[in-house]
Short mmCIF file of C-alpha atoms (C1' of nucleotides) in Angstrom, two decimals:
data_model
loop_
_atom_site.label_atom_id
_atom_site.label_comp_id
_atom_site.label_asym_id
_atom_site.label_seq_id
_atom_site.Cartn_x
_atom_site.Cartn_y
_atom_site.Cartn_z
CA MET J 1 233.77 53.44 -158.94
CA HIS J 2 232.37 50.03 -158.65
CA HIS J 3 235.33 49.12 -156.55
CA ARG J 4 235.14 52.20 -154.34
CA VAL J 5 231.45 51.44 -153.46
CA ARG J 6 232.19 47.72 -152.74
CA GLU J 7 235.08 48.94 -150.49
CA ILE J 8 232.82 51.16 -148.50
CA ILE J 9 229.94 48.69 -148.04
CA ALA J 10 232.40 46.12 -146.93
CA ALA J 11 233.62 48.51 -144.24
CA VAL J 12 230.19 48.76 -142.55
CA PRO J 13 230.55 46.89 -139.21
CA PRO J 14 228.13 44.13 -138.11
CA GLY J 15 225.34 45.53 -135.88
CA ARG J 16 225.49 48.79 -137.82
CA VAL J 17 223.56 49.84 -140.94
CA ALA J 18 223.85 52.54 -143.64
CA THR J 19 221.59 53.95 -146.29
CA TYR J 20 222.11 53.90 -150.00
CA GLY J 21 222.56 57.64 -149.73
CA ASP J 22 225.27 57.35 -147.11
CA ILE J 23 227.27 54.98 -149.23
CA ALA J 24 226.79 57.03 -152.34
CA ALA J 25 227.96 60.14 -150.52
CA LEU J 26 231.06 58.33 -149.02
CA ALA J 27 231.89 56.81 -152.42
CA GLY J 28 231.38 60.02 -154.26
CA VAL J 29 228.58 58.57 -156.34
CA PRO J 30 226.07 61.34 -157.33
CA ASN J 31 222.98 59.02 -157.53
CA PRO J 32 222.09 56.55 -154.69
CA ARG J 33 220.40 54.31 -157.27
CA GLN J 34 223.93 53.37 -158.49
CA ILE J 35 224.60 51.78 -155.12
CA GLY J 36 221.65 49.47 -155.63
CA TRP J 37 222.94 48.78 -159.08
CA VAL J 38 226.31 47.75 -157.71
CA LEU J 39 224.88 45.54 -155.08
CA ARG J 40 222.64 43.80 -157.60
CA GLU J 41 225.45 43.19 -160.07
CA ASP J 42 228.26 42.48 -157.70
CA GLY J 43 227.02 42.37 -154.10
CA GLY J 44 227.02 38.56 -153.46
CA ASP J 45 230.05 38.79 -151.19
CA LEU J 46 229.28 41.95 -149.48
CA PRO J 47 227.15 42.74 -146.36
CA TRP J 48 224.32 43.99 -148.51
CA HIS J 49 221.93 43.44 -145.63
CA ARG J 50 223.35 46.45 -143.82
CA ILE J 51 222.16 48.75 -146.52
CA LEU J 52 218.70 50.31 -146.09
CA ARG J 53 216.59 52.98 -147.74
CA ALA J 54 216.67 56.51 -146.18
CA THR J 55 213.41 55.63 -144.37
CA GLY J 56 215.07 52.66 -142.54
CA VAL J 57 213.03 50.25 -144.54
CA PRO J 58 214.83 47.69 -146.82
CA ALA J 59 214.07 47.23 -150.53
CA GLU J 60 210.75 45.30 -150.88
CA HIS J 61 211.98 42.11 -152.44
CA LEU J 62 214.67 41.72 -149.78
CA ARG J 63 212.60 42.85 -146.84
CA THR J 64 212.23 39.56 -145.05
CA GLU J 65 215.66 38.13 -145.40
CA GLN J 66 217.34 41.40 -144.77
CA LEU J 67 215.59 42.09 -141.51
CA ALA J 68 216.31 38.54 -140.40
CA LEU J 69 220.01 38.94 -141.06
CA LEU J 70 220.00 42.28 -139.33
CA ARG J 71 218.23 40.86 -136.41
CA ALA J 72 220.87 38.14 -136.06
CA GLU J 73 223.43 40.94 -135.66
CA GLY J 74 221.40 42.67 -133.06
CA VAL J 75 219.67 45.24 -135.19
CA VAL J 76 216.00 45.17 -134.32
CA ALA J 77 213.34 46.50 -136.63
CA HIS J 78 209.98 47.90 -135.51
CA GLY J 79 207.53 46.59 -138.11
CA SER J 80 209.67 46.78 -141.25
CA ARG J 81 211.50 49.96 -140.17
CA VAL J 82 215.04 49.93 -138.63
CA ASP J 83 215.70 52.87 -136.21
CA LEU J 84 218.37 54.66 -138.12
CA ARG J 85 219.00 57.14 -135.32
CA ARG J 86 220.28 54.27 -133.34
CA TYR J 87 221.94 51.84 -135.76
CA ARG J 88 223.25 54.12 -138.47
CA TRP J 89 226.92 53.62 -139.07
CA ASP J 90 229.15 56.62 -138.45
CA PRO J 91 232.41 56.21 -140.48
CA ASP J 92 234.23 58.52 -138.10
CA ALA J 93 233.16 56.82 -134.94
CA ASP J 94 233.91 53.23 -135.93
CA HIS J 95 236.86 53.16 -133.66
CA ASP J 96 235.30 51.07 -130.92
"C1'" DT W 1 219.93 57.96 -180.55
"C1'" DA W 2 215.66 57.48 -177.67
"C1'" DC W 3 212.83 55.26 -174.18
"C1'" DA W 4 212.09 52.27 -170.16
"C1'" DT W 5 213.74 50.15 -165.71
"C1'" DG W 6 215.48 50.03 -161.14
"C1'" DA W 7 218.49 47.06 -154.06
"C1'" DC W 8 216.91 55.51 -154.34
"C1'" DT W 9 216.25 60.45 -152.19
"C1'" DC W 10 214.12 64.85 -151.40
"C1'" DT W 11 210.41 68.19 -151.23
"C1'" DT W 12 205.68 69.14 -151.02
"C1'" DT W 13 200.95 67.90 -149.83
"C1'" DC H 1 203.37 60.04 -140.62
"C1'" DA H 2 202.00 58.53 -145.45
"C1'" DA H 3 201.63 59.44 -150.57
"C1'" DA H 4 202.84 61.64 -154.96
"C1'" DG H 5 206.02 63.84 -158.27
"C1'" DA H 6 210.43 65.10 -159.93
"C1'" DG H 7 215.34 64.37 -160.30
"C1'" DC H 8 219.01 61.25 -160.83
"C1'" DC H 9 222.45 58.06 -163.53
"C1'" DA H 10 224.04 53.27 -165.49
"C1'" DT H 11 222.15 49.55 -168.46
"C1'" DG H 12 219.67 47.15 -171.81
"C1'" DT H 13 216.70 47.10 -175.92
#
DNA sequence: TACATGACTCTTT
DNA sequence: CAAAGAGCCATGT
């Protein structure tokens, strides 16, 4: 399960973002909180900064760095909120 | 075994 | 659009 989640997060391309819920759904994990758990335990080598809350706002303790990393990839945040309508990763449309 | 915690989400106010 | 409450599941004590 752990592995499946890592796999999917690793597949999120630069300049795109996904929510905890998105990853959970794709990985077949019932509770999005588990995604956060995986990242905390074993997310050091993953693009964790591409994972946001459903609101588009990153987890509070990561807010600053996460937004900075995203901005470096071209993902701009308005205030602390990223426009998901624009940057949300679509697994079926990653063919570009 | 029971209770508390947490990189969360959804629905209702 | 923001705030509050309930639901959720793996871990640690």
